Amino acid sequence: NDYIPLIIRKDISRLEEQGAIKRPDFMNHVKNFYNNCLEYLEEWTVQFEDVKNFHWVTLKKKILWEYVEISFEYISNHFPKNNICENDLFDEVSLVKRYVTDEKIKCWLSANVETDKKWTELFLHFKQNNIPYQNILKIVEFALSLPGTNVATECVFSSINKIWTTEKTQLNIKTLKSILSLKYNLTNSCEIFHDILINDPNLLLSIHSDQKYDRERKSYFFLNNKFNLIK
């Protein structure tokens, strides 16, 4: 619609009287701005259409095979080498239905049990009773590994801005990548990491070895020879 607050209408009239803007042009710019915003949001949210059929993984309702089947088809289309057997998957879903009853769902909801805890309980029960679950496990793992937000990505960019400052202009991409890999993948404390290094002679030998400089050395000789040929 063309709703504009009174205070904005007054500003538009004032600017129009001053000759700073023309109302039709201004309104076109406003509409284009909001249209671009809507297009961006639609483009950004279209990815959720592919995974909306994984909602059954939350176990807030009884599992229906038709939804599991859609999830299986999605994974099979995107990851052909998933090694999921559809026939066995159907049998496993039937067994899951026996465990996830209406009473169980109510119990989980009343206790506010998280989704991963529900599946942990279920798979532990299956394991203890020698009930197969390997195929549905792969689909559940895939669904639970999907990031709910882009917070993790934003945290990485935030770390990059803190590390790659104007004072560190000589920091190259390779070094920055190594720093971030250590920061987000090395979960051990400094003391534990120190103990790991001390107790691993082969790793210490690799660190002290000059093999890690081979690539740089070869690149140097290549560039040096190329420069001499040009001269």
PDB file of C-alpha atoms in Angstrom:
ATOM      1  CA  ASN A   1       0.000   0.000   0.000  1.00  0.00           C
ATOM      2  CA  ASP A   2       0.943   3.685  -0.160  1.00  0.00           C
ATOM      3  CA  TYR A   3       0.733   4.399   3.564  1.00  0.00           C
ATOM      4  CA  ILE A   4       3.192   7.074   4.697  1.00  0.00           C
ATOM      5  CA  PRO A   5       3.307   8.423   8.292  1.00  0.00           C
ATOM      6  CA  LEU A   6       2.272  12.045   8.780  1.00  0.00           C
ATOM      7  CA  ILE A   7       5.742  13.204   9.827  1.00  0.00           C
ATOM      8  CA  ILE A   8       7.238  11.721   6.646  1.00  0.00           C
ATOM      9  CA  ARG A   9       4.531  13.305   4.477  1.00  0.00           C
ATOM     10  CA  LYS A  10       5.376  16.695   5.971  1.00  0.00           C
ATOM     11  CA  ASP A  11       9.079  16.194   5.236  1.00  0.00           C
ATOM     12  CA  ILE A  12       8.308  15.167   1.659  1.00  0.00           C
ATOM     13  CA  SER A  13       6.110  18.234   1.136  1.00  0.00           C
ATOM     14  CA  ARG A  14       8.793  20.502   2.591  1.00  0.00           C
ATOM     15  CA  LEU A  15      11.531  19.020   0.401  1.00  0.00           C
ATOM     16  CA  GLU A  16       9.258  19.203  -2.622  1.00  0.00           C
ATOM     17  CA  GLU A  17       8.568  22.895  -1.969  1.00  0.00           C
ATOM     18  CA  GLN A  18      12.311  23.491  -1.707  1.00  0.00           C
ATOM     19  CA  GLY A  19      12.806  21.773  -5.046  1.00  0.00           C
ATOM     20  CA  ALA A  20      15.051  19.116  -3.513  1.00  0.00           C
ATOM     21  CA  ILE A  21      12.901  16.182  -4.656  1.00  0.00           C
ATOM     22  CA  LYS A  22       9.969  15.302  -6.859  1.00  0.00           C
ATOM     23  CA  ARG A  23       7.299  13.265  -5.127  1.00  0.00           C
ATOM     24  CA  PRO A  24       6.779  10.690  -7.961  1.00  0.00           C
ATOM     25  CA  ASP A  25      10.527  10.058  -8.227  1.00  0.00           C
ATOM     26  CA  PHE A  26      10.861   9.754  -4.462  1.00  0.00           C
ATOM     27  CA  MET A  27       7.975   7.281  -4.250  1.00  0.00           C
ATOM     28  CA  ASN A  28       9.493   5.183  -7.048  1.00  0.00           C
ATOM     29  CA  HIS A  29      12.794   5.011  -5.161  1.00  0.00           C
ATOM     30  CA  VAL A  30      10.983   3.962  -1.991  1.00  0.00           C
ATOM     31  CA  LYS A  31       9.021   1.236  -3.765  1.00  0.00           C
ATOM     32  CA  ASN A  32      12.150  -0.040  -5.506  1.00  0.00           C
ATOM     33  CA  PHE A  33      13.958  -0.158  -2.177  1.00  0.00           C
ATOM     34  CA  TYR A  34      11.260  -2.270  -0.532  1.00  0.00           C
ATOM     35  CA  ASN A  35      10.903  -4.484  -3.591  1.00  0.00           C
ATOM     36  CA  ASN A  36      14.635  -5.183  -3.506  1.00  0.00           C
ATOM     37  CA  CYS A  37      14.396  -6.014   0.192  1.00  0.00           C
ATOM     38  CA  LEU A  38      11.568  -8.463  -0.430  1.00  0.00           C
ATOM     39  CA  GLU A  39      13.414 -10.093  -3.324  1.00  0.00           C
ATOM     40  CA  TYR A  40      16.491 -10.497  -1.146  1.00  0.00           C
ATOM     41  CA  LEU A  41      14.484 -12.104   1.659  1.00  0.00           C
ATOM     42  CA  GLU A  42      12.746 -14.454  -0.760  1.00  0.00           C
ATOM     43  CA  GLU A  43      16.078 -15.408  -2.319  1.00  0.00           C
ATOM     44  CA  TRP A  44      17.619 -15.984   1.098  1.00  0.00           C
ATOM     45  CA  THR A  45      14.748 -18.094   2.451  1.00  0.00           C
ATOM     46  CA  VAL A  46      14.256 -20.272  -0.633  1.00  0.00           C
ATOM     47  CA  GLN A  47      16.873 -22.662   0.738  1.00  0.00           C
ATOM     48  CA  PHE A  48      14.528 -23.581   3.580  1.00  0.00           C
ATOM     49  CA  GLU A  49      12.084 -25.112   1.124  1.00  0.00           C
ATOM     50  CA  ASP A  50      14.430 -28.046   0.579  1.00  0.00           C
ATOM     51  CA  VAL A  51      14.688 -28.973   4.238  1.00  0.00           C
ATOM     52  CA  LYS A  52      11.201 -28.226   5.528  1.00  0.00           C
ATOM     53  CA  ASN A  53      10.257 -31.891   5.129  1.00  0.00           C
ATOM     54  CA  PHE A  54      12.769 -32.820   7.832  1.00  0.00           C
ATOM     55  CA  HIS A  55      10.449 -31.454  10.533  1.00  0.00           C
ATOM     56  CA  TRP A  56       9.563 -35.008  11.583  1.00  0.00           C
ATOM     57  CA  VAL A  57      13.044 -35.278  13.101  1.00  0.00           C
ATOM     58  CA  THR A  58      11.908 -33.060  15.992  1.00  0.00           C
ATOM     59  CA  LEU A  59       9.686 -35.946  17.193  1.00  0.00           C
ATOM     60  CA  LYS A  60       6.977 -33.530  18.272  1.00  0.00           C
ATOM     61  CA  LYS A  61       4.443 -35.609  16.380  1.00  0.00           C
ATOM     62  CA  LYS A  62       4.129 -39.179  15.229  1.00  0.00           C
ATOM     63  CA  ILE A  63       6.447 -40.039  12.372  1.00  0.00           C
ATOM     64  CA  LEU A  64       4.854 -40.539   8.967  1.00  0.00           C
ATOM     65  CA  TRP A  65       6.659 -42.545   6.326  1.00  0.00           C
ATOM     66  CA  GLU A  66       5.741 -40.071   3.584  1.00  0.00           C
ATOM     67  CA  TYR A  67       7.889 -37.381   5.226  1.00  0.00           C
ATOM     68  CA  VAL A  68      10.774 -39.750   5.856  1.00  0.00           C
ATOM     69  CA  GLU A  69      10.552 -40.854   2.242  1.00  0.00           C
ATOM     70  CA  ILE A  70      10.829 -37.248   1.024  1.00  0.00           C
ATOM     71  CA  SER A  71      13.874 -36.761   3.249  1.00  0.00           C
ATOM     72  CA  PHE A  72      15.407 -39.939   1.868  1.00  0.00           C
ATOM     73  CA  GLU A  73      14.819 -38.773  -1.707  1.00  0.00           C
ATOM     74  CA  TYR A  74      16.395 -35.398  -0.949  1.00  0.00           C
ATOM     75  CA  ILE A  75      19.529 -36.984   0.509  1.00  0.00           C
ATOM     76  CA  SER A  76      19.724 -39.527  -2.309  1.00  0.00           C
ATOM     77  CA  ASN A  77      19.511 -36.805  -4.952  1.00  0.00           C
ATOM     78  CA  HIS A  78      22.186 -34.651  -3.339  1.00  0.00           C
ATOM     79  CA  PHE A  79      24.381 -37.413  -1.921  1.00  0.00           C
ATOM     80  CA  PRO A  80      24.082 -40.492  -4.168  1.00  0.00           C
ATOM     81  CA  LYS A  81      26.687 -42.459  -2.182  1.00  0.00           C
ATOM     82  CA  ASN A  82      24.761 -42.318   1.087  1.00  0.00           C
ATOM     83  CA  ASN A  83      24.477 -46.130   1.465  1.00  0.00           C
ATOM     84  CA  ILE A  84      20.943 -45.856   2.834  1.00  0.00           C
ATOM     85  CA  CYS A  85      18.786 -48.874   2.039  1.00  0.00           C
ATOM     86  CA  GLU A  86      15.206 -47.745   1.491  1.00  0.00           C
ATOM     87  CA  ASN A  87      13.685 -51.113   2.388  1.00  0.00           C
ATOM     88  CA  ASP A  88      15.606 -51.295   5.657  1.00  0.00           C
ATOM     89  CA  LEU A  89      14.801 -47.658   6.317  1.00  0.00           C
ATOM     90  CA  PHE A  90      11.087 -48.390   6.050  1.00  0.00           C
ATOM     91  CA  ASP A  91      11.423 -51.213   8.581  1.00  0.00           C
ATOM     92  CA  GLU A  92      13.387 -48.998  10.949  1.00  0.00           C
ATOM     93  CA  VAL A  93      10.770 -46.249  10.729  1.00  0.00           C
ATOM     94  CA  SER A  94       8.115 -48.804  11.654  1.00  0.00           C
ATOM     95  CA  LEU A  95      10.156 -49.750  14.716  1.00  0.00           C
ATOM     96  CA  VAL A  96      10.608 -46.095  15.659  1.00  0.00           C
ATOM     97  CA  LYS A  97       6.833 -45.637  15.514  1.00  0.00           C
ATOM     98  CA  ARG A  98       6.414 -48.361  18.120  1.00  0.00           C
ATOM     99  CA  TYR A  99       8.717 -46.532  20.503  1.00  0.00           C
ATOM    100  CA  VAL A 100       7.547 -42.973  19.812  1.00  0.00           C
ATOM    101  CA  THR A 101       3.976 -43.320  21.033  1.00  0.00           C
ATOM    102  CA  ASP A 102       1.563 -40.516  21.897  1.00  0.00           C
ATOM    103  CA  GLU A 103       2.406 -41.012  25.567  1.00  0.00           C
ATOM    104  CA  LYS A 104       6.133 -40.770  24.859  1.00  0.00           C
ATOM    105  CA  ILE A 105       5.654 -37.571  22.859  1.00  0.00           C
ATOM    106  CA  LYS A 106       3.596 -36.014  25.671  1.00  0.00           C
ATOM    107  CA  CYS A 107       6.253 -37.010  28.174  1.00  0.00           C
ATOM    108  CA  TRP A 108       8.997 -35.401  26.090  1.00  0.00           C
ATOM    109  CA  LEU A 109       6.967 -32.234  25.577  1.00  0.00           C
ATOM    110  CA  SER A 110       6.116 -31.863  29.260  1.00  0.00           C
ATOM    111  CA  ALA A 111       9.774 -32.359  30.210  1.00  0.00           C
ATOM    112  CA  ASN A 112      10.917 -30.034  27.403  1.00  0.00           C
ATOM    113  CA  VAL A 113      13.378 -32.648  26.141  1.00  0.00           C
ATOM    114  CA  GLU A 114      15.638 -31.436  23.346  1.00  0.00           C
ATOM    115  CA  THR A 115      15.539 -33.152  19.971  1.00  0.00           C
ATOM    116  CA  ASP A 116      19.027 -34.635  20.162  1.00  0.00           C
ATOM    117  CA  LYS A 117      18.263 -36.059  23.616  1.00  0.00           C
ATOM    118  CA  LYS A 118      15.150 -37.757  22.247  1.00  0.00           C
ATOM    119  CA  TRP A 119      17.097 -39.516  19.522  1.00  0.00           C
ATOM    120  CA  THR A 120      19.885 -40.407  21.937  1.00  0.00           C
ATOM    121  CA  GLU A 121      17.343 -42.093  24.177  1.00  0.00           C
ATOM    122  CA  LEU A 122      15.747 -43.875  21.234  1.00  0.00           C
ATOM    123  CA  PHE A 123      18.988 -45.106  19.665  1.00  0.00           C
ATOM    124  CA  LEU A 124      20.316 -46.228  23.034  1.00  0.00           C
ATOM    125  CA  HIS A 125      17.163 -48.293  23.516  1.00  0.00           C
ATOM    126  CA  PHE A 126      17.568 -49.774  20.037  1.00  0.00           C
ATOM    127  CA  LYS A 127      21.219 -50.580  20.650  1.00  0.00           C
ATOM    128  CA  GLN A 128      20.529 -52.288  23.963  1.00  0.00           C
ATOM    129  CA  ASN A 129      17.821 -54.405  22.357  1.00  0.00           C
ATOM    130  CA  ASN A 130      19.726 -55.147  19.132  1.00  0.00           C
ATOM    131  CA  ILE A 131      17.220 -53.247  17.011  1.00  0.00           C
ATOM    132  CA  PRO A 132      18.650 -51.974  13.689  1.00  0.00           C
ATOM    133  CA  TYR A 133      18.732 -48.212  13.192  1.00  0.00           C
ATOM    134  CA  GLN A 134      21.736 -47.541  10.922  1.00  0.00           C
ATOM    135  CA  ASN A 135      19.711 -46.103   8.033  1.00  0.00           C
ATOM    136  CA  ILE A 136      17.462 -43.723   9.912  1.00  0.00           C
ATOM    137  CA  LEU A 137      20.489 -42.675  11.962  1.00  0.00           C
ATOM    138  CA  LYS A 138      22.120 -41.246   8.822  1.00  0.00           C
ATOM    139  CA  ILE A 139      19.079 -39.122   8.014  1.00  0.00           C
ATOM    140  CA  VAL A 140      18.787 -37.886  11.601  1.00  0.00           C
ATOM    141  CA  GLU A 141      22.498 -37.017  11.687  1.00  0.00           C
ATOM    142  CA  PHE A 142      22.117 -35.057   8.460  1.00  0.00           C
ATOM    143  CA  ALA A 143      19.078 -33.153   9.731  1.00  0.00           C
ATOM    144  CA  LEU A 144      20.616 -32.303  13.105  1.00  0.00           C
ATOM    145  CA  SER A 145      23.842 -31.126  11.482  1.00  0.00           C
ATOM    146  CA  LEU A 146      22.027 -28.400   9.540  1.00  0.00           C
ATOM    147  CA  PRO A 147      22.754 -24.987  11.092  1.00  0.00           C
ATOM    148  CA  GLY A 148      19.679 -23.287  12.474  1.00  0.00           C
ATOM    149  CA  THR A 149      21.170 -19.824  12.006  1.00  0.00           C
ATOM    150  CA  ASN A 150      24.172 -18.158  10.405  1.00  0.00           C
ATOM    151  CA  VAL A 151      25.613 -17.227  13.807  1.00  0.00           C
ATOM    152  CA  ALA A 152      28.536 -19.626  13.411  1.00  0.00           C
ATOM    153  CA  THR A 153      29.496 -18.038  10.094  1.00  0.00           C
ATOM    154  CA  GLU A 154      29.187 -14.533  11.501  1.00  0.00           C
ATOM    155  CA  CYS A 155      31.453 -15.521  14.401  1.00  0.00           C
ATOM    156  CA  VAL A 156      34.137 -16.601  11.938  1.00  0.00           C
ATOM    157  CA  PHE A 157      33.929 -13.282  10.085  1.00  0.00           C
ATOM    158  CA  SER A 158      34.100 -11.463  13.404  1.00  0.00           C
ATOM    159  CA  SER A 159      37.252 -13.381  14.303  1.00  0.00           C
ATOM    160  CA  ILE A 160      38.774 -12.528  10.918  1.00  0.00           C
ATOM    161  CA  ASN A 161      38.204  -8.819  11.559  1.00  0.00           C
ATOM    162  CA  LYS A 162      39.867  -9.088  14.958  1.00  0.00           C
ATOM    163  CA  ILE A 163      42.894 -10.957  13.600  1.00  0.00           C
ATOM    164  CA  TRP A 164      43.345  -9.311  10.201  1.00  0.00           C
ATOM    165  CA  THR A 165      43.791  -5.700  11.270  1.00  0.00           C
ATOM    166  CA  THR A 166      45.461  -2.802   9.473  1.00  0.00           C
ATOM    167  CA  GLU A 167      48.567  -3.412  11.589  1.00  0.00           C
ATOM    168  CA  LYS A 168      48.862  -6.932  10.145  1.00  0.00           C
ATOM    169  CA  THR A 169      48.934  -6.183   6.444  1.00  0.00           C
ATOM    170  CA  GLN A 170      51.556  -8.894   5.813  1.00  0.00           C
ATOM    171  CA  LEU A 171      49.265 -11.639   7.110  1.00  0.00           C
ATOM    172  CA  ASN A 172      48.477 -13.902   4.154  1.00  0.00           C
ATOM    173  CA  ILE A 173      45.395 -16.026   3.527  1.00  0.00           C
ATOM    174  CA  LYS A 174      47.163 -19.306   4.262  1.00  0.00           C
ATOM    175  CA  THR A 175      48.296 -18.159   7.707  1.00  0.00           C
ATOM    176  CA  LEU A 176      44.886 -16.705   8.500  1.00  0.00           C
ATOM    177  CA  LYS A 177      43.233 -19.982   7.515  1.00  0.00           C
ATOM    178  CA  SER A 178      45.583 -21.912   9.795  1.00  0.00           C
ATOM    179  CA  ILE A 179      44.869 -19.585  12.719  1.00  0.00           C
ATOM    180  CA  LEU A 180      41.105 -19.943  12.285  1.00  0.00           C
ATOM    181  CA  SER A 181      41.369 -23.723  11.900  1.00  0.00           C
ATOM    182  CA  LEU A 182      43.230 -23.949  15.187  1.00  0.00           C
ATOM    183  CA  LYS A 183      40.857 -21.562  16.925  1.00  0.00           C
ATOM    184  CA  TYR A 184      37.673 -23.408  15.984  1.00  0.00           C
ATOM    185  CA  ASN A 185      38.877 -27.013  15.722  1.00  0.00           C
ATOM    186  CA  LEU A 186      41.396 -27.309  18.530  1.00  0.00           C
ATOM    187  CA  THR A 187      39.238 -27.746  21.613  1.00  0.00           C
ATOM    188  CA  ASN A 188      41.990 -28.904  23.980  1.00  0.00           C
ATOM    189  CA  SER A 189      43.486 -26.551  26.528  1.00  0.00           C
ATOM    190  CA  CYS A 190      47.078 -25.362  26.182  1.00  0.00           C
ATOM    191  CA  GLU A 191      48.168 -27.770  28.927  1.00  0.00           C
ATOM    192  CA  ILE A 192      46.585 -30.780  27.223  1.00  0.00           C
ATOM    193  CA  PHE A 193      47.969 -29.756  23.840  1.00  0.00           C
ATOM    194  CA  HIS A 194      51.430 -29.421  25.397  1.00  0.00           C
ATOM    195  CA  ASP A 195      51.166 -32.947  26.814  1.00  0.00           C
ATOM    196  CA  ILE A 196      50.114 -34.276  23.413  1.00  0.00           C
ATOM    197  CA  LEU A 197      53.147 -32.715  21.765  1.00  0.00           C
ATOM    198  CA  ILE A 198      55.580 -33.925  24.414  1.00  0.00           C
ATOM    199  CA  ASN A 199      54.301 -37.496  24.197  1.00  0.00           C
ATOM    200  CA  ASP A 200      54.348 -37.710  20.399  1.00  0.00           C
ATOM    201  CA  PRO A 201      57.976 -37.918  19.157  1.00  0.00           C
ATOM    202  CA  ASN A 202      56.951 -38.259  15.509  1.00  0.00           C
ATOM    203  CA  LEU A 203      54.898 -35.093  15.662  1.00  0.00           C
ATOM    204  CA  LEU A 204      57.756 -33.217  17.312  1.00  0.00           C
ATOM    205  CA  LEU A 205      60.119 -34.469  14.627  1.00  0.00           C
ATOM    206  CA  SER A 206      57.776 -33.218  11.924  1.00  0.00           C
ATOM    207  CA  ILE A 207      57.601 -29.808  13.563  1.00  0.00           C
ATOM    208  CA  HIS A 208      61.391 -29.486  13.752  1.00  0.00           C
ATOM    209  CA  SER A 209      61.898 -30.884  10.265  1.00  0.00           C
ATOM    210  CA  ASP A 210      62.604 -28.526   7.371  1.00  0.00           C
ATOM    211  CA  GLN A 211      60.237 -30.433   5.062  1.00  0.00           C
ATOM    212  CA  LYS A 212      57.539 -27.874   5.720  1.00  0.00           C
ATOM    213  CA  TYR A 213      59.686 -25.341   3.883  1.00  0.00           C
ATOM    214  CA  ASP A 214      60.101 -27.457   0.739  1.00  0.00           C
ATOM    215  CA  ARG A 215      57.194 -25.850  -1.075  1.00  0.00           C
ATOM    216  CA  GLU A 216      58.388 -22.337  -0.299  1.00  0.00           C
ATOM    217  CA  ARG A 217      61.941 -23.277  -1.293  1.00  0.00           C
ATOM    218  CA  LYS A 218      60.800 -24.738  -4.618  1.00  0.00           C
ATOM    219  CA  SER A 219      58.669 -21.685  -5.322  1.00  0.00           C
ATOM    220  CA  TYR A 220      61.637 -19.427  -4.594  1.00  0.00           C
ATOM    221  CA  PHE A 221      63.960 -21.299  -6.972  1.00  0.00           C
ATOM    222  CA  PHE A 222      61.299 -21.382  -9.669  1.00  0.00           C
ATOM    223  CA  LEU A 223      60.656 -17.650  -9.481  1.00  0.00           C
ATOM    224  CA  ASN A 224      64.382 -16.891  -9.247  1.00  0.00           C
ATOM    225  CA  ASN A 225      65.201 -18.957 -12.342  1.00  0.00           C
ATOM    226  CA  LYS A 226      62.296 -17.427 -14.222  1.00  0.00           C
ATOM    227  CA  PHE A 227      63.536 -13.951 -13.328  1.00  0.00           C
ATOM    228  CA  ASN A 228      67.060 -14.806 -14.529  1.00  0.00           C
ATOM    229  CA  LEU A 229      65.684 -16.078 -17.831  1.00  0.00           C
ATOM    230  CA  ILE A 230      63.784 -12.843 -18.337  1.00  0.00           C
ATOM    231  CA  LYS A 231      66.933 -10.835 -17.669  1.00  0.00           C
TER     232      LYS A 231
END
